[in-house]
Amino acid sequence: MLNRWDASEAARWAELGDLGEITYGSRLVGADPALVLHGGGNTSIKGHSTDAWGEPVPTLWVKGSGWDLATIEPPGFAPLRMEPVRRLAELAALSDTEMVNQLRIHLLDASAPNPSVEAILHALLPHRAVLHSHADAVLALTNTADGDARVRDLWGDRAVVVPYVMPGFDLARRCANEWQAQAHDGTEAMVLLNHGIFTFGETTRLAYDSMIDRISEAEQCLADAGVTSFGESNAGATEGRSGRRVSPDDVESVADLRAAISAAAGTPMLLRAVHDERAEAFCGRDDLASVAQRGPATPDHIIRTKQFPMVGRDVDAFIEDYRSYFERNAARYASGSQLTMLDPAPRVVLDPELGLWTAGRRAVDCDIAADIYLHTIDVINAAETLGGYVALGESDLFEVEYWELEQAKLARAGAPAALAGQVALVTGAASGIGRAAAAALAAAGAAVVGIDVDPAITYDDDSGGRPPALHGSAWLGIGADVTDPDAMTAAVAGAVERFGGIDIVVAAAGIFGPSAPLGDLATEDGLVTAWQQTFDINVSGAANTLAAAHRVLRHSPTGGRVVVVGSKNVPAPGRGAAAYSASKAALTQLARVAALEWAPDGITVNVVHPDGVFDTGLWSDELIAQRAASYGLTSEQYRRRNLLGRELASADVGALIGQMCGPAFAHTTGAQIPQDGGSDRVV
């Protein structure tokens, strides 16, 4: 394993004192996915702080709950009075809820995050700096039938070896006992079977060097046993190395699977395809059902992946198995009847035909489950080479999944965003009303697929001028021309591949077309071409979008919703705007037909008719001046020519579209909603 310590960078962090030192080391550990994943691991440093009387206080700074080691900042460490925390281990018993309370009582900063549940363990270790990881190589050694012996053969008495104990107070007590019995001056690490490894030193540099050395030794041990490319596979990208992609023929199968998983969860869920050579090879194993259902690599992962993945697509069978698992284990608890059963939907799907998929309420949840399971595959494969993968027993896994601290989090959880777990496909999303609609839907919690011919739609950051909601894990930009039916079919397949389905379609792509008197349209070739282009984009483009999306949309777990962006020109056409007015009228009629045809599928189709939205690509200062002149108005008067005298912005239309895609319009279809500030020609 590569040692990434940079002396000059470390020196800059060290200017912040003890906290700077441990922050730098923690970030190095957190940046390596072979060591920790998504909030895993914890670190600490001991020193002194000053109280209100100016007196020194022995202090333990330990990683705070909710902080990720890869990005942690000094405020992410909780400062604790070290002696009272250390003395907690002397108690005969302490519930984990009361342990968390006691740790908060001994904080030196009331605004600090909750300390790690392993804070007592950090306090007990007699070293200034302590690092804890869930290193894949260590898990590959311990998750075997003879894991204890393998660890002792590798490190001898250089490592204190602790049998698996549930994280929390009991683990701290057991580690204290094992440390007293096994530790000596030459102790270099503490290995928690089926859990992870601790290294330590008088400086964070020494603790980090020891971590890298111990993991390198574990990787070499695996290599000597015939496990090839273990470290290399863990350091690689988590996707993009496989030729498998979701074909247009598979989109309905995936959308149907997503609907079944959402029904099991009792809420809309996203699915994500995970493209990786390791995943494909793993899904093709003859013994897949056996090795995949032995449990996670470390119990910490169960919150993200459940106790085992679903092999195949029989969601009903998975639900039944999960209910049985809950009933068997809840009965062991004195307060078992008070436990709240978590939703029984799978979070990882392994299918020989469709490959590896992950499920989650948010896109980031899918991504986290994907990262974790790819590393689990590495651990399983390595352990199988060593003689067989062995995870913790069912009861141990249940204790973590239904840990009292996790149950408390459920009780405190607030309501999700209105469109959480739902997928919106928006055409014309690079600018104007399309972009505003995409932003409104994203703000309401939806994952958004933006379609546009503008190449900037595919950028992964805000360099395309998009708001922050329109890049990141819940955003997918696809460059496609709505006038190309094949491109739209492929775009829908891309949406299914990234998010599992489509619940919402907003057809916002459009152009204004030629501005000329009707009598001139047939006399100039350029105008004839522009007329046809207007209809191709405004009408045929929407038809292509709806046709491609329908077979996925009808599987929406929430009922599909379509919003078509029409125009005030439908009820009140404008002079010199024949192509635009006629195309929007045809588009509106198309939407009405869709409302009629798709109602049996539970899909609502509604139209919004905006007017005077001048911050879109349809308008330029020259065109506004031209249109104003045709009405005998100035440009400023033309912008506010509605009854309310208000200028509309694309964000106003986007906000309305967001509402039309929400529960307020669940029982409305075939409607045409004006948003024009009031028109005396329509009212």
Short mmCIF file of C-alpha atoms in Angstrom, two decimals, residues 331-513:
data_model
loop_
_atom_site.label_atom_id
_atom_site.label_comp_id
_atom_site.label_asym_id
_atom_site.label_seq_id
_atom_site.Cartn_x
_atom_site.Cartn_y
_atom_site.Cartn_z
CA ALA A 331 -37.69 -12.12 19.73
CA ARG A 332 -34.28 -12.34 21.43
CA TYR A 333 -34.62 -8.81 22.80
CA ALA A 334 -36.55 -8.04 25.97
CA SER A 335 -37.93 -4.99 24.20
CA GLY A 336 -38.21 -6.76 20.86
CA SER A 337 -41.84 -5.81 20.44
CA GLN A 338 -40.79 -2.16 20.51
CA LEU A 339 -38.36 -2.46 17.63
CA THR A 340 -39.37 -0.75 14.42
CA MET A 341 -38.75 -3.05 11.50
CA LEU A 342 -36.79 -1.31 8.79
CA ASP A 343 -38.13 -1.49 5.28
CA PRO A 344 -37.46 -4.93 3.78
CA ALA A 345 -36.35 -3.71 0.35
CA PRO A 346 -32.92 -4.82 -0.91
CA ARG A 347 -30.12 -2.28 -1.30
CA VAL A 348 -27.90 -4.44 -3.51
CA VAL A 349 -29.11 -6.56 -6.43
CA LEU A 350 -26.94 -9.18 -8.12
CA ASP A 351 -28.43 -10.54 -11.32
CA PRO A 352 -26.59 -12.75 -13.84
CA GLU A 353 -28.30 -10.92 -16.72
CA LEU A 354 -28.58 -7.32 -15.49
CA GLY A 355 -25.42 -7.30 -13.35
CA LEU A 356 -24.88 -5.35 -10.12
CA TRP A 357 -27.42 -2.68 -9.13
CA THR A 358 -27.78 -0.68 -5.95
CA ALA A 359 -30.91 0.92 -4.50
CA GLY A 360 -31.43 3.97 -2.32
CA ARG A 361 -33.77 6.84 -1.52
CA ARG A 362 -31.17 9.27 -2.84
CA ALA A 363 -28.63 9.00 -5.62
CA VAL A 364 -25.81 9.34 -3.11
CA ASP A 365 -27.19 6.34 -1.19
CA CYS A 366 -26.96 4.26 -4.38
CA ASP A 367 -23.40 5.46 -4.94
CA ILE A 368 -22.33 4.60 -1.40
CA ALA A 369 -23.84 1.12 -1.59
CA ALA A 370 -22.07 0.61 -4.92
CA ASP A 371 -18.68 1.58 -3.52
CA ILE A 372 -19.14 -0.61 -0.48
CA TYR A 373 -20.25 -3.64 -2.43
CA LEU A 374 -17.42 -3.46 -4.93
CA HIS A 375 -15.00 -3.61 -2.01
CA THR A 376 -17.05 -6.42 -0.50
CA ILE A 377 -16.56 -8.35 -3.74
CA ASP A 378 -12.79 -7.96 -3.36
CA VAL A 379 -12.92 -9.20 0.23
CA ILE A 380 -15.13 -12.16 -0.67
CA ASN A 381 -12.96 -13.16 -3.62
CA ALA A 382 -9.80 -12.96 -1.53
CA ALA A 383 -11.30 -14.89 1.38
CA GLU A 384 -12.58 -17.56 -1.00
CA THR A 385 -9.03 -18.00 -2.30
CA LEU A 386 -7.88 -18.47 1.30
CA GLY A 387 -10.38 -21.28 1.81
CA GLY A 388 -13.78 -19.71 2.21
CA TYR A 389 -15.48 -16.40 3.04
CA VAL A 390 -17.04 -16.34 6.51
CA ALA A 391 -18.98 -13.33 7.78
CA LEU A 392 -20.52 -12.70 11.17
CA GLY A 393 -23.53 -14.68 12.27
CA GLU A 394 -27.08 -13.49 11.80
CA SER A 395 -27.59 -12.39 15.40
CA ASP A 396 -24.46 -10.20 15.37
CA LEU A 397 -25.58 -8.55 12.13
CA PHE A 398 -29.06 -7.96 13.51
CA GLU A 399 -27.64 -6.26 16.61
CA VAL A 400 -25.86 -3.72 14.42
CA GLU A 401 -28.78 -3.20 12.04
CA TYR A 402 -31.18 -2.69 14.96
CA TRP A 403 -28.72 -0.97 17.27
CA GLU A 404 -30.48 1.28 19.74
CA LEU A 405 -28.55 4.27 18.40
CA GLU A 406 -29.79 3.57 14.87
CA GLN A 407 -33.36 3.17 16.15
CA ALA A 408 -33.04 6.56 17.84
CA LYS A 409 -31.97 8.09 14.53
CA LEU A 410 -35.11 6.68 12.88
CA ALA A 411 -37.28 8.26 15.55
CA ARG A 412 -35.61 11.65 14.97
CA ALA A 413 -35.66 11.49 11.17
CA GLY A 414 -37.66 14.24 9.51
CA ALA A 415 -39.92 13.97 6.50
CA PRO A 416 -38.09 13.42 3.20
CA ALA A 417 -38.17 15.96 0.39
CA ALA A 418 -41.41 15.94 -1.61
CA LEU A 419 -39.88 14.28 -4.69
CA ALA A 420 -37.22 12.17 -2.97
CA GLY A 421 -36.59 8.91 -4.78
CA GLN A 422 -38.18 10.15 -8.00
CA VAL A 423 -36.58 10.70 -11.40
CA ALA A 424 -37.32 13.62 -13.70
CA LEU A 425 -36.31 13.83 -17.36
CA VAL A 426 -36.24 17.40 -18.68
CA THR A 427 -35.59 18.39 -22.29
CA GLY A 428 -34.09 21.76 -23.10
CA ALA A 429 -32.46 21.65 -19.67
CA ALA A 430 -29.34 23.65 -20.55
CA SER A 431 -31.09 27.01 -20.38
CA GLY A 432 -34.30 28.95 -19.86
CA ILE A 433 -37.47 27.28 -18.66
CA GLY A 434 -35.97 23.80 -19.02
CA ARG A 435 -33.09 24.61 -16.71
CA ALA A 436 -35.40 26.36 -14.26
CA ALA A 437 -37.73 23.36 -14.20
CA ALA A 438 -34.80 21.00 -13.66
CA ALA A 439 -33.56 23.15 -10.76
CA ALA A 440 -37.02 23.28 -9.16
CA LEU A 441 -37.42 19.51 -9.40
CA ALA A 442 -33.92 18.93 -7.99
CA ALA A 443 -34.67 21.30 -5.11
CA ALA A 444 -37.75 19.19 -4.34
CA GLY A 445 -35.52 16.11 -4.03
CA ALA A 446 -35.78 14.53 -7.48
CA ALA A 447 -32.89 13.04 -9.38
CA VAL A 448 -32.77 14.88 -12.70
CA VAL A 449 -31.79 13.82 -16.21
CA GLY A 450 -31.21 16.87 -18.39
CA ILE A 451 -31.38 16.57 -22.18
CA ASP A 452 -30.07 19.22 -24.57
CA VAL A 453 -28.05 19.69 -27.73
CA ASP A 454 -25.79 22.11 -25.87
CA PRO A 455 -22.56 20.20 -24.99
CA ALA A 456 -22.46 22.00 -21.64
CA ILE A 457 -25.30 19.77 -20.48
CA THR A 458 -22.81 16.94 -19.95
CA TYR A 459 -20.37 18.90 -17.78
CA ASP A 460 -19.98 17.49 -14.26
CA ASP A 461 -19.56 20.87 -12.60
CA ASP A 462 -21.04 24.36 -12.84
CA SER A 463 -18.89 25.38 -15.81
CA GLY A 464 -22.02 25.10 -17.94
CA GLY A 465 -23.62 27.87 -15.91
CA ARG A 466 -26.01 25.51 -14.12
CA PRO A 467 -26.99 25.96 -10.47
CA PRO A 468 -25.38 23.62 -7.91
CA ALA A 469 -28.40 21.31 -7.85
CA LEU A 470 -27.74 20.45 -11.49
CA HIS A 471 -24.44 18.65 -11.08
CA GLY A 472 -23.37 15.94 -8.68
CA SER A 473 -24.69 12.45 -8.00
CA ALA A 474 -28.38 13.34 -8.47
CA TRP A 475 -27.79 14.90 -11.89
CA LEU A 476 -27.20 13.27 -15.28
CA GLY A 477 -26.67 15.44 -18.34
CA ILE A 478 -27.12 13.80 -21.73
CA GLY A 479 -26.34 15.46 -25.03
CA ALA A 480 -29.14 14.51 -27.44
CA ASP A 481 -31.26 16.04 -30.19
CA VAL A 482 -34.96 15.66 -29.47
CA THR A 483 -35.67 15.47 -33.20
CA ASP A 484 -33.74 12.16 -33.37
CA PRO A 485 -35.96 9.28 -32.16
CA ASP A 486 -33.00 6.93 -31.71
CA ALA A 487 -31.15 9.51 -29.63
CA MET A 488 -34.15 9.90 -27.34
CA THR A 489 -34.51 6.13 -26.98
CA ALA A 490 -30.85 5.99 -25.97
CA ALA A 491 -31.32 8.92 -23.58
CA VAL A 492 -34.16 7.11 -21.81
CA ALA A 493 -31.94 4.02 -21.50
CA GLY A 494 -29.25 6.27 -19.99
CA ALA A 495 -31.73 7.60 -17.44
CA VAL A 496 -32.74 4.07 -16.47
CA GLU A 497 -29.11 3.02 -16.19
CA ARG A 498 -28.27 5.87 -13.83
CA PHE A 499 -31.46 6.11 -11.77
CA GLY A 500 -33.55 3.02 -12.53
CA GLY A 501 -36.55 4.62 -14.19
CA ILE A 502 -38.48 7.81 -14.93
CA ASP A 503 -41.36 9.34 -12.97
CA ILE A 504 -41.56 12.82 -14.46
CA VAL A 505 -41.12 14.16 -17.98
CA VAL A 506 -40.90 17.88 -18.72
CA ALA A 507 -40.94 18.64 -22.45
CA ALA A 508 -39.39 22.10 -22.49
CA ALA A 509 -37.13 22.01 -25.57
CA GLY A 510 -38.30 24.54 -28.12
CA ILE A 511 -37.45 27.41 -30.46
CA PHE A 512 -39.37 30.52 -31.51
CA GLY A 513 -38.96 29.97 -35.23
#
